[in-house]
CSV table of C-alpha atoms in Angstrom, one decimal:
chain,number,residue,atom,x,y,z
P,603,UNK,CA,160.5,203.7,184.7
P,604,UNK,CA,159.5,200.4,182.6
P,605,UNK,CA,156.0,200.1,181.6
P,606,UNK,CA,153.9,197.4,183.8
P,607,UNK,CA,154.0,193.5,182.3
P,608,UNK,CA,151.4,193.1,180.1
P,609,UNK,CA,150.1,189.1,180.5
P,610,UNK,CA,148.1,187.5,178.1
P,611,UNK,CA,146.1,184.8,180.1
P,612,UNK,CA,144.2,182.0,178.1
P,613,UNK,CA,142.1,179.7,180.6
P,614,UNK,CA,139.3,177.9,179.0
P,615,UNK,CA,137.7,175.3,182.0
P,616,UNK,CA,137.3,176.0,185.5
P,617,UNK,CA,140.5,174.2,186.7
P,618,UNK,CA,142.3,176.2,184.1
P,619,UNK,CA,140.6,178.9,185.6
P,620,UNK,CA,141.6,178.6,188.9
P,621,UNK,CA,145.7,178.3,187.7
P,622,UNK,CA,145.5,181.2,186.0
P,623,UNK,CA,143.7,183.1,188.6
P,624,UNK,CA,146.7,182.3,191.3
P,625,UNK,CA,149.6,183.0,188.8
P,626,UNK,CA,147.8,186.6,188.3
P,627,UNK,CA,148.3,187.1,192.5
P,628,UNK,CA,151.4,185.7,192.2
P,629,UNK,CA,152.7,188.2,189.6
P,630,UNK,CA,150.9,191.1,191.4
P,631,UNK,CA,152.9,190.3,194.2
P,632,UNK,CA,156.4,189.9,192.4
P,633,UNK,CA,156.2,193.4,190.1
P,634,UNK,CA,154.3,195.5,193.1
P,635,UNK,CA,150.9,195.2,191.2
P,636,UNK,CA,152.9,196.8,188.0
P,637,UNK,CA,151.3,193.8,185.6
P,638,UNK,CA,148.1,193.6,183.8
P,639,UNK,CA,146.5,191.0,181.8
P,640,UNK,CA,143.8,190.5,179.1
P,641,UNK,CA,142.5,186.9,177.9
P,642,UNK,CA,139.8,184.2,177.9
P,643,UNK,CA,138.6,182.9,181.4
P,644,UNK,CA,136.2,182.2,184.2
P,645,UNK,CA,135.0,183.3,187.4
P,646,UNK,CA,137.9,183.2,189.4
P,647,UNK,CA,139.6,185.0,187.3
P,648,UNK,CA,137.1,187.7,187.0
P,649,UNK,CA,136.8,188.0,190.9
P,650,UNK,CA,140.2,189.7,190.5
P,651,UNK,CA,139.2,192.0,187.6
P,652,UNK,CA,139.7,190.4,184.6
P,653,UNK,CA,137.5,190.8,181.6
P,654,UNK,CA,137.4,188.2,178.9
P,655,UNK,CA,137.4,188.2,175.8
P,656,UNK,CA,134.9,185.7,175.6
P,657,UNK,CA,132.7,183.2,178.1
P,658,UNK,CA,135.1,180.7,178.7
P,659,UNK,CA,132.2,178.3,179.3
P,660,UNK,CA,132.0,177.7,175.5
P,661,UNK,CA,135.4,175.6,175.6
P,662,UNK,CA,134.4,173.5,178.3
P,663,UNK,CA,133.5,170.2,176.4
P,664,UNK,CA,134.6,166.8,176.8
P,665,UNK,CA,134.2,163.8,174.7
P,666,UNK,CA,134.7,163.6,170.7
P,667,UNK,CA,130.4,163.3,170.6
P,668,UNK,CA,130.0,166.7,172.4
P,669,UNK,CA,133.0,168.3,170.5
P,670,UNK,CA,131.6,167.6,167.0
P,671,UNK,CA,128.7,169.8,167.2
P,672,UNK,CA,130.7,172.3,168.9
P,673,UNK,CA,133.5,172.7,166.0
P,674,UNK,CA,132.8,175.7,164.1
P,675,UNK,CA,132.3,177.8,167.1
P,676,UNK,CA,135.3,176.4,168.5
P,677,UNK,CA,137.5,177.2,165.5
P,678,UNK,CA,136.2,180.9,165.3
P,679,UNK,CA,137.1,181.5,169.5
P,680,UNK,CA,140.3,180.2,167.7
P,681,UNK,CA,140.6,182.8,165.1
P,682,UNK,CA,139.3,185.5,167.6
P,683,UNK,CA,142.0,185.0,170.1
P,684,UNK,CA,144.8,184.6,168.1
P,685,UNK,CA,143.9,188.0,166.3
P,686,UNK,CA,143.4,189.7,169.3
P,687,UNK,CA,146.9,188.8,170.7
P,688,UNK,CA,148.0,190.1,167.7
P,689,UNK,CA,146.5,192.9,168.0
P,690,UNK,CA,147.5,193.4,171.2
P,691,UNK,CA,150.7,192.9,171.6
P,692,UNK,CA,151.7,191.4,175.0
P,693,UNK,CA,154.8,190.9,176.3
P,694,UNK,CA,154.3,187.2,176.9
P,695,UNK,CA,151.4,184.7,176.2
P,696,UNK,CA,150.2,182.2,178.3
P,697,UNK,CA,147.7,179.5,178.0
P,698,UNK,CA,146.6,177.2,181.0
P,699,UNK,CA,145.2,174.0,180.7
P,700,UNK,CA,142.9,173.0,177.5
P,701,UNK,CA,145.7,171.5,175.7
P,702,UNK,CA,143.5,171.2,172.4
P,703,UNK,CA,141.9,174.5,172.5
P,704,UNK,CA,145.6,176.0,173.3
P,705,UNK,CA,147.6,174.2,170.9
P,706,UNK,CA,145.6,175.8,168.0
P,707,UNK,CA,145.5,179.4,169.3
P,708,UNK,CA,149.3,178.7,169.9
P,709,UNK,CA,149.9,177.2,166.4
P,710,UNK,CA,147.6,180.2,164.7
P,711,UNK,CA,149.4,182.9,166.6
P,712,UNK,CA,153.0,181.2,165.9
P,713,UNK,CA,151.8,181.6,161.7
P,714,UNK,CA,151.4,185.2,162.4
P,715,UNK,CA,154.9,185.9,163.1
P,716,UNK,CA,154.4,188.3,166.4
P,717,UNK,CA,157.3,187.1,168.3
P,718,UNK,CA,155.5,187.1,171.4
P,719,UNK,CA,156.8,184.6,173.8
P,720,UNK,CA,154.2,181.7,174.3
P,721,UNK,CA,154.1,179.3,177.4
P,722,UNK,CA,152.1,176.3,178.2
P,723,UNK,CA,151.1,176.1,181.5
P,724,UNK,CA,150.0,172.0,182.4
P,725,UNK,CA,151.7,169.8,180.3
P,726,UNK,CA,148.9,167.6,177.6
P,727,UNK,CA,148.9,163.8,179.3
P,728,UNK,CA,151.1,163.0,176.2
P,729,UNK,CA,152.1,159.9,178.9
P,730,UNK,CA,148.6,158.7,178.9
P,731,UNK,CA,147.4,159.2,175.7
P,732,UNK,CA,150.3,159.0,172.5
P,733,UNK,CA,154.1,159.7,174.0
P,734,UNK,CA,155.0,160.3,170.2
P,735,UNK,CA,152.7,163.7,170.6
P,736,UNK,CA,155.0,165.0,173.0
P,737,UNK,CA,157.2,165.8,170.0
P,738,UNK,CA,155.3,167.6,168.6
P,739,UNK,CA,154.0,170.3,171.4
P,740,UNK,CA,157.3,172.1,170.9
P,741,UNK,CA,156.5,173.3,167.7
P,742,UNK,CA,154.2,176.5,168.5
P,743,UNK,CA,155.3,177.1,172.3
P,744,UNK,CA,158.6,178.6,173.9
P,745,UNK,CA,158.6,177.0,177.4
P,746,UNK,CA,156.5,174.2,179.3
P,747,UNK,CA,155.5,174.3,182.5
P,748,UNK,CA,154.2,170.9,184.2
P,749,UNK,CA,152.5,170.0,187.2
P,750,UNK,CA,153.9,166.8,188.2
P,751,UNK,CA,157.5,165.8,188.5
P,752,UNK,CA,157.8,162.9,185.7
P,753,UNK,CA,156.4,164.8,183.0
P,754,UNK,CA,159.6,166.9,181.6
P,755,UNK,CA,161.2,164.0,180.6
P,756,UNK,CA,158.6,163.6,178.2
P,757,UNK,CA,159.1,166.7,176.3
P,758,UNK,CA,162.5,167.6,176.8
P,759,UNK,CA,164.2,165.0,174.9
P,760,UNK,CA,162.6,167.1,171.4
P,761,UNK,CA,164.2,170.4,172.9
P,762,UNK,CA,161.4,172.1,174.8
P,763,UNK,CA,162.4,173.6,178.0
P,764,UNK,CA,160.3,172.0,180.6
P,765,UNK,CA,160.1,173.5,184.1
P,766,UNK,CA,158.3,171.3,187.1
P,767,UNK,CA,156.8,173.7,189.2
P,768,UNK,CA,154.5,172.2,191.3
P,769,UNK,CA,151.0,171.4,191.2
P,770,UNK,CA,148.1,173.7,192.5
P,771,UNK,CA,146.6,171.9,194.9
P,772,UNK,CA,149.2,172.4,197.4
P,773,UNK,CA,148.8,176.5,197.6
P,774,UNK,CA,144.9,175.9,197.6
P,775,UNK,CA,143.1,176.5,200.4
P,776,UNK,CA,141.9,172.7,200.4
P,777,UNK,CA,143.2,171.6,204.2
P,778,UNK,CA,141.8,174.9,205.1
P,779,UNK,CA,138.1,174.6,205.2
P,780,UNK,CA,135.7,175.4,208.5
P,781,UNK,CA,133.6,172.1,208.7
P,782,UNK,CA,132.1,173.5,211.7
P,783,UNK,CA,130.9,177.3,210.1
P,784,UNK,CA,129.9,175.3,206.9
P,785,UNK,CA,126.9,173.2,209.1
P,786,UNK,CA,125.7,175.9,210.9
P,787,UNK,CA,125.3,178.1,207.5
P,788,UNK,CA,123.6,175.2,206.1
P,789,UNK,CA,121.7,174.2,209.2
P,790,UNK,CA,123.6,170.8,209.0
P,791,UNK,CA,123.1,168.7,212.6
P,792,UNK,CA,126.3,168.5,214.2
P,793,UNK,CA,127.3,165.2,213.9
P,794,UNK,CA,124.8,163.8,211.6
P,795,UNK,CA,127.1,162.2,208.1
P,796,UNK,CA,127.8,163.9,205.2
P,797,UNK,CA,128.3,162.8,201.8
P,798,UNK,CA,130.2,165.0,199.3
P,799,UNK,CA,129.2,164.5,196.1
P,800,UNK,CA,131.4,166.4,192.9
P,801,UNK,CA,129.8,165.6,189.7
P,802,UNK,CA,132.2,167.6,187.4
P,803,UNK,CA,132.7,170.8,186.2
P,804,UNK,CA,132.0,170.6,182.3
P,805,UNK,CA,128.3,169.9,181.5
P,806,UNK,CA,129.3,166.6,179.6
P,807,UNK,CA,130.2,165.5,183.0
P,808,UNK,CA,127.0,166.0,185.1
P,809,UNK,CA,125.1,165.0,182.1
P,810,UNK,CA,125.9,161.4,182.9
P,811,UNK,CA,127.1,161.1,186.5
P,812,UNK,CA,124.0,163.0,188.2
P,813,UNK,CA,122.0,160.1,187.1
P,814,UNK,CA,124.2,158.1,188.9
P,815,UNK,CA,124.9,159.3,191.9
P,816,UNK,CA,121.3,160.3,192.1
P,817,UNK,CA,120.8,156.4,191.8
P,818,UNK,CA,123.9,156.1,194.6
P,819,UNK,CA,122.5,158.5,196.8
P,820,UNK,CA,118.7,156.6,197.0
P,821,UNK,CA,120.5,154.0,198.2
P,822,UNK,CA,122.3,155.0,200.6
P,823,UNK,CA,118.9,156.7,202.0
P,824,UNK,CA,118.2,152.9,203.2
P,825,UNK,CA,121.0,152.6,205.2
P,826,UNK,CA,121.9,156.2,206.1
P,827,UNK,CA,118.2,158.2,206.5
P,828,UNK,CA,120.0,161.0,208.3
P,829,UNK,CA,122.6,161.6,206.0
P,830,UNK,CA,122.9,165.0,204.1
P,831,UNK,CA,124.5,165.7,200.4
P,832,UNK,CA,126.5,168.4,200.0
P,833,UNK,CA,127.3,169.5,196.1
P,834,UNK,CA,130.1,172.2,195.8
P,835,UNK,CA,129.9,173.5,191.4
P,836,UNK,CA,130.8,176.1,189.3
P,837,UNK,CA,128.9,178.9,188.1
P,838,UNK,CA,129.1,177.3,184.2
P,839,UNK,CA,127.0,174.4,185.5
P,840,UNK,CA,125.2,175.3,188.1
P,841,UNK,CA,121.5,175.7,187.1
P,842,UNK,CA,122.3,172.1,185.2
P,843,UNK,CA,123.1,170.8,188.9
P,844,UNK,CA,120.4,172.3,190.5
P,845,UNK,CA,117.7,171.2,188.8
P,846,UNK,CA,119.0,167.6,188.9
P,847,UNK,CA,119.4,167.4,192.1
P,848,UNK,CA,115.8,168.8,193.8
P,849,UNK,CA,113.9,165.8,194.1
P,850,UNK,CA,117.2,163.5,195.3
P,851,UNK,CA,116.2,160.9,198.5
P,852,UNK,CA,118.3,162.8,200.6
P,853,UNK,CA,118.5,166.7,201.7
P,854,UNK,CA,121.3,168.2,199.2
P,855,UNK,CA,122.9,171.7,199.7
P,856,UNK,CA,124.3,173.2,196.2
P,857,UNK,CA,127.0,175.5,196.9
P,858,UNK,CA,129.6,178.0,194.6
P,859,UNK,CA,132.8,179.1,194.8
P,860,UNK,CA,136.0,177.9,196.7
P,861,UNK,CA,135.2,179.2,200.3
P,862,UNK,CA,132.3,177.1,199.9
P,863,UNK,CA,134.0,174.2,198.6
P,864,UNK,CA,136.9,174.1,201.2
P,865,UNK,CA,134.6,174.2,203.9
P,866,UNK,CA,132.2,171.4,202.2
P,867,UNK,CA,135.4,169.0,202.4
P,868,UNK,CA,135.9,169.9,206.1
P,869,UNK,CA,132.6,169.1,206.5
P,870,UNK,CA,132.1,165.9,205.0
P,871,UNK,CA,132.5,162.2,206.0
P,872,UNK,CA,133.3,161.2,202.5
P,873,UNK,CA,133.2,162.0,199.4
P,874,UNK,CA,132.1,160.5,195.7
P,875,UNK,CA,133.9,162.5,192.9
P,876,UNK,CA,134.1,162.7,189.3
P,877,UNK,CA,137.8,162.2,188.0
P,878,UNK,CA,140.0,165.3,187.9
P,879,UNK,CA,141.8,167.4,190.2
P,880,UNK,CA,139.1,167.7,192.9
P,881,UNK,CA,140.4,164.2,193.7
P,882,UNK,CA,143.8,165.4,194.7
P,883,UNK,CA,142.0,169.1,196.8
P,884,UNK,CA,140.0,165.9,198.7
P,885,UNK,CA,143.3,164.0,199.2
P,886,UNK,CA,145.0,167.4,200.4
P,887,UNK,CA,141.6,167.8,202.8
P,888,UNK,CA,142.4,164.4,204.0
P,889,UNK,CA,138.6,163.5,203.2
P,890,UNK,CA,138.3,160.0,201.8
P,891,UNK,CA,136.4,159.4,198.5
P,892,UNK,CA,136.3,157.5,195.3
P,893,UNK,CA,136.3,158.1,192.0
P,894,UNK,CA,134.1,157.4,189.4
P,895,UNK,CA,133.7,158.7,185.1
P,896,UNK,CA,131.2,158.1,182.7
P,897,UNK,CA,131.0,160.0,179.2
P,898,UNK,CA,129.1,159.5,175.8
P,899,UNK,CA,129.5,155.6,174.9
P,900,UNK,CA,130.8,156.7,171.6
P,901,UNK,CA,133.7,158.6,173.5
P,902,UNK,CA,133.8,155.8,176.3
P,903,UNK,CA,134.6,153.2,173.2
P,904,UNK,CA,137.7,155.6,171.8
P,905,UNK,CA,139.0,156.1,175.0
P,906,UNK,CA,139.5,152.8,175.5
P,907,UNK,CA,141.6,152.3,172.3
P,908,UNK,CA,143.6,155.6,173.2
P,909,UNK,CA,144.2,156.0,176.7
P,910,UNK,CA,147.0,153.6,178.2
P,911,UNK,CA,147.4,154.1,181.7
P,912,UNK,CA,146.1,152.3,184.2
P,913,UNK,CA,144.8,154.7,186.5
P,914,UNK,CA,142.3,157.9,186.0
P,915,UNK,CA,143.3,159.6,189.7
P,916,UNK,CA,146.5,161.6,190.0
P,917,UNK,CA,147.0,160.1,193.3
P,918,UNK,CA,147.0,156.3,192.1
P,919,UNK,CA,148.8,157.1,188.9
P,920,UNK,CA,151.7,158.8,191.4
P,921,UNK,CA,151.5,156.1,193.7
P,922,UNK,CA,151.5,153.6,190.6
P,923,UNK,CA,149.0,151.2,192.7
P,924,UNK,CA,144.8,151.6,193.7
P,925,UNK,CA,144.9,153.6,196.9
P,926,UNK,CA,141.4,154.8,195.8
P,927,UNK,CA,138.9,153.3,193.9
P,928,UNK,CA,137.8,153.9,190.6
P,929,UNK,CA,134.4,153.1,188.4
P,930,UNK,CA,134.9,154.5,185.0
P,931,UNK,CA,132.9,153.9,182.2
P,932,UNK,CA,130.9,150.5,182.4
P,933,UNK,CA,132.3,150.3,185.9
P,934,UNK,CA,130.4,153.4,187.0
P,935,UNK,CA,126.8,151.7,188.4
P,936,UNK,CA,125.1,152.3,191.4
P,937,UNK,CA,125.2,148.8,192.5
P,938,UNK,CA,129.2,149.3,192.7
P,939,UNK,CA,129.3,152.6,193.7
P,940,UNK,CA,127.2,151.9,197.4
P,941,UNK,CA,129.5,149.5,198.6
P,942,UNK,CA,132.7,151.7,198.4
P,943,UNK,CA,130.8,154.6,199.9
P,944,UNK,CA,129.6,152.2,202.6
P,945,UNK,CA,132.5,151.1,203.3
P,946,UNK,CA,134.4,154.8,203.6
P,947,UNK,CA,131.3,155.6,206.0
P,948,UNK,CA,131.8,152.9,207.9
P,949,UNK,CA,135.2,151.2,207.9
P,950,UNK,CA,137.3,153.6,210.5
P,951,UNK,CA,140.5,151.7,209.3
P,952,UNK,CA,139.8,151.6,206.1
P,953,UNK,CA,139.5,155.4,205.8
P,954,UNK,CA,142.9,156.0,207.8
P,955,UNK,CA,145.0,154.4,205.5
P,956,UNK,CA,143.8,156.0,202.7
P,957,UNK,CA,144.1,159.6,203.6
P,958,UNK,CA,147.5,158.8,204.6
P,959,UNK,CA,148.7,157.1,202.0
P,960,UNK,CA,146.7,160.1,199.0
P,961,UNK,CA,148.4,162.5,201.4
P,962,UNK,CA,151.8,160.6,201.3
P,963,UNK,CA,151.4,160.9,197.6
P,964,UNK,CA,151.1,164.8,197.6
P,965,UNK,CA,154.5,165.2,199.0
P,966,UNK,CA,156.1,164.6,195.6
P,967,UNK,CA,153.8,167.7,194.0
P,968,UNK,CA,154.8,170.4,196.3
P,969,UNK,CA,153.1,169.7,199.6
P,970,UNK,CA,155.6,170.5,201.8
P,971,UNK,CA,158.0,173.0,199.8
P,972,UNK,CA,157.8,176.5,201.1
P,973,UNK,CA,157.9,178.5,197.3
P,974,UNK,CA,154.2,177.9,196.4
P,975,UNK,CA,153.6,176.6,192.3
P,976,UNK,CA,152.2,179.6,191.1
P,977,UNK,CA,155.4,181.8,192.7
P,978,UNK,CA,157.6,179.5,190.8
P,979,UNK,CA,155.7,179.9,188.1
P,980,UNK,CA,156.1,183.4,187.9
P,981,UNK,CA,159.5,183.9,188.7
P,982,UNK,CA,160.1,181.8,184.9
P,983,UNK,CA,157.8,184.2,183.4
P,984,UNK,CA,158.9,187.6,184.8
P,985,UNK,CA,162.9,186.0,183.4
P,986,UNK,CA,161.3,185.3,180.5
P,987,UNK,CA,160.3,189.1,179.8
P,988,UNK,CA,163.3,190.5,181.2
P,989,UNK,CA,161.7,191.6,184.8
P,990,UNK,CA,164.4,190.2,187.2
């Protein structure tokens, strides 16, 4: 009898996290629970058993400002990983997410000549920052897998094999939440409003939205005195969060983990978010929200001259028009913020049409397919190593 898969995971920010986390079910399921893994990630992963190499927590910065400082720590996780692969010997090597963080461990572990096969799971936004990059990526990895259905074309033209598999928001457990059990565990009146307020997930993030939406939510105290907050975060930021948000106008309830975060969405009236792929777990909830971003303003000015989209949400970029609002950067301020949440409070119709039209959106990622992402994502990697 063969010996189990070995899987070498690499998942260095919670979203990453949470990938990696439902391609490790997803292979127990396929091989009979004859795989194990070893890597870098975070707490989802390790509710399943897995032991890092590292806290993955230390990757999680955004923004060139932030980054700096972090460099020489950085480079050493770097050197660390790649060693430890090599060390190791996998059968196959697979980093999720954290394009510049991966790239490097990829590039490093490509110099040492293993001849271990190594994917990229999420494809870099080579389509929203420089498309000339995407000739590059091929250099250090064997395969690509993408989570949206336009981005092969992008890399496959330079010879990487590009697989569309789906993105994970359709598996979650995002429609799924108890609005109802959430209230009475929280002591939440029954129909009083909720606001759902995600600040982000790296600490660069809440660093300069929770003074924000703090502002936001003082504001909407006027208008809505009876309204409660609801803050679903990650372990990695969670004190941060906590702290911030004791003396908001409002009541606010903190919760962990994505029980609690499913049944925040089911329980909320609307929801303001920070830009990433809680946007598209609030679409699949069918919860309406906007979107807002704000970084260092020496990152804010280079991603101005870099990025060339017009959109920061998945579901507008997909739809290729605003069907929610955004307030990045300069545009993220109070005073513009408490109209839109008004108004998704308030404005029955307006609410409708835009968690049908972010839910029409979702069809084209996998909403309605019966082979989850993470299956699909398996089945390449188990052909990959020989196991089918």
């Amino acid at each position: 009898m063969s010996e189990d898969l070995f899987v070498y995971l690499i998942a260095g920010e919670p979203s990453g996290d949470l990938l990696a986390s439902r391609l490790m079910t997803a292979l127990r399921e396929k091989t009979g629970g004859r795989v194990r893994f070893a890597g870098v990630g975070g707490e989802t992963m390790a509710a399943q058993g897995f032991r890092s190499l590292f806290d993955s927590s230390e990757l999680a910065v955004m923004g060139l400002a932030e980054v700096i400082p972090s460099i020489p720590r950085i480079l050493g996780r770097i050197r660390q990983t790649a060693d430890d692969i090599a060390a190791r010997k996998p059968d196959i090597v697979v980093t999720v997410d954290s394009w510049s963080f991966s790239a490097r461990v990829n590039k490093r572990l490509r110099s040492l000549k293993t001849g271990i096969p190594q994917v990229h799971y999420v494809a870099p936004q080579v389509w929203a920052w420089k498309k000339k990059r995407a000739k590059t990526c091929g250099r250090d990895i064997d395969r690509l897998l993408t989570l949206l259905p336009y981005e092969p074309k992008y890399f496959e033209p330079y010879g990487l094999k590009t697989d569309f598999v789906g993105h994970p928001v359709v598996e979650g457990g995002a429609s799924q939440g108890d609005g109802v059990r959430f209230r009475k565990e929280h002591n939440l009146p029954e129909h009083a409003p909720v606001l759902c307020v995600l600040p982000g997930s790296r600490r660069s993030e809440t660093k300069y939205l929770l003074p924000v939406f703090r502002e936001t939510v003082a504001a909407l105290a006027a208008t809505h005195p009876d309204m409660h907050i609801v803050v679903p975060t990650v372990v990695t930021v969670g004190d941060q969060v906590r702290a911030a948000v004791s003396d908001w106008a409002l009541p606010v309830t903190v919760v962990t983990g994505e029980s609690s975060r499913y049944d925040a969405f089911a329980a909320s009236s609307a929801a303001l978010a920070a830009s990433g792929t809680v946007a598209l777990e609030l679409a699949m909830a069918r919860v309406p929200y906007t979107i807002a971003y704000k970084m260092n303003p020496l990152s804010s000015c280079l991603l101005r001259i870099l990025v060339k989209g017009k959109y920061a949400n998945l579901v507008n970029i997909l739809a290729d028009r605003e069907v929610v609002k955004e307030y990045l950067l300069e545009y993220c301020r109070p005073e513009l913020l408490v109209p839109e949440v008004e108004r998704l409070l308030s404005d029955e119709a307006y609410r409708e049409t835009q968690i049908r039209d972010a839910f029409g959106v979702l069809k084209s990622l996998g909403a309605e397919e019966h082979e989850t992402p993470s299956r699909k994502a398996a089945d390449i990697l188990l052909e990959m190593t020989g196991r089918v």
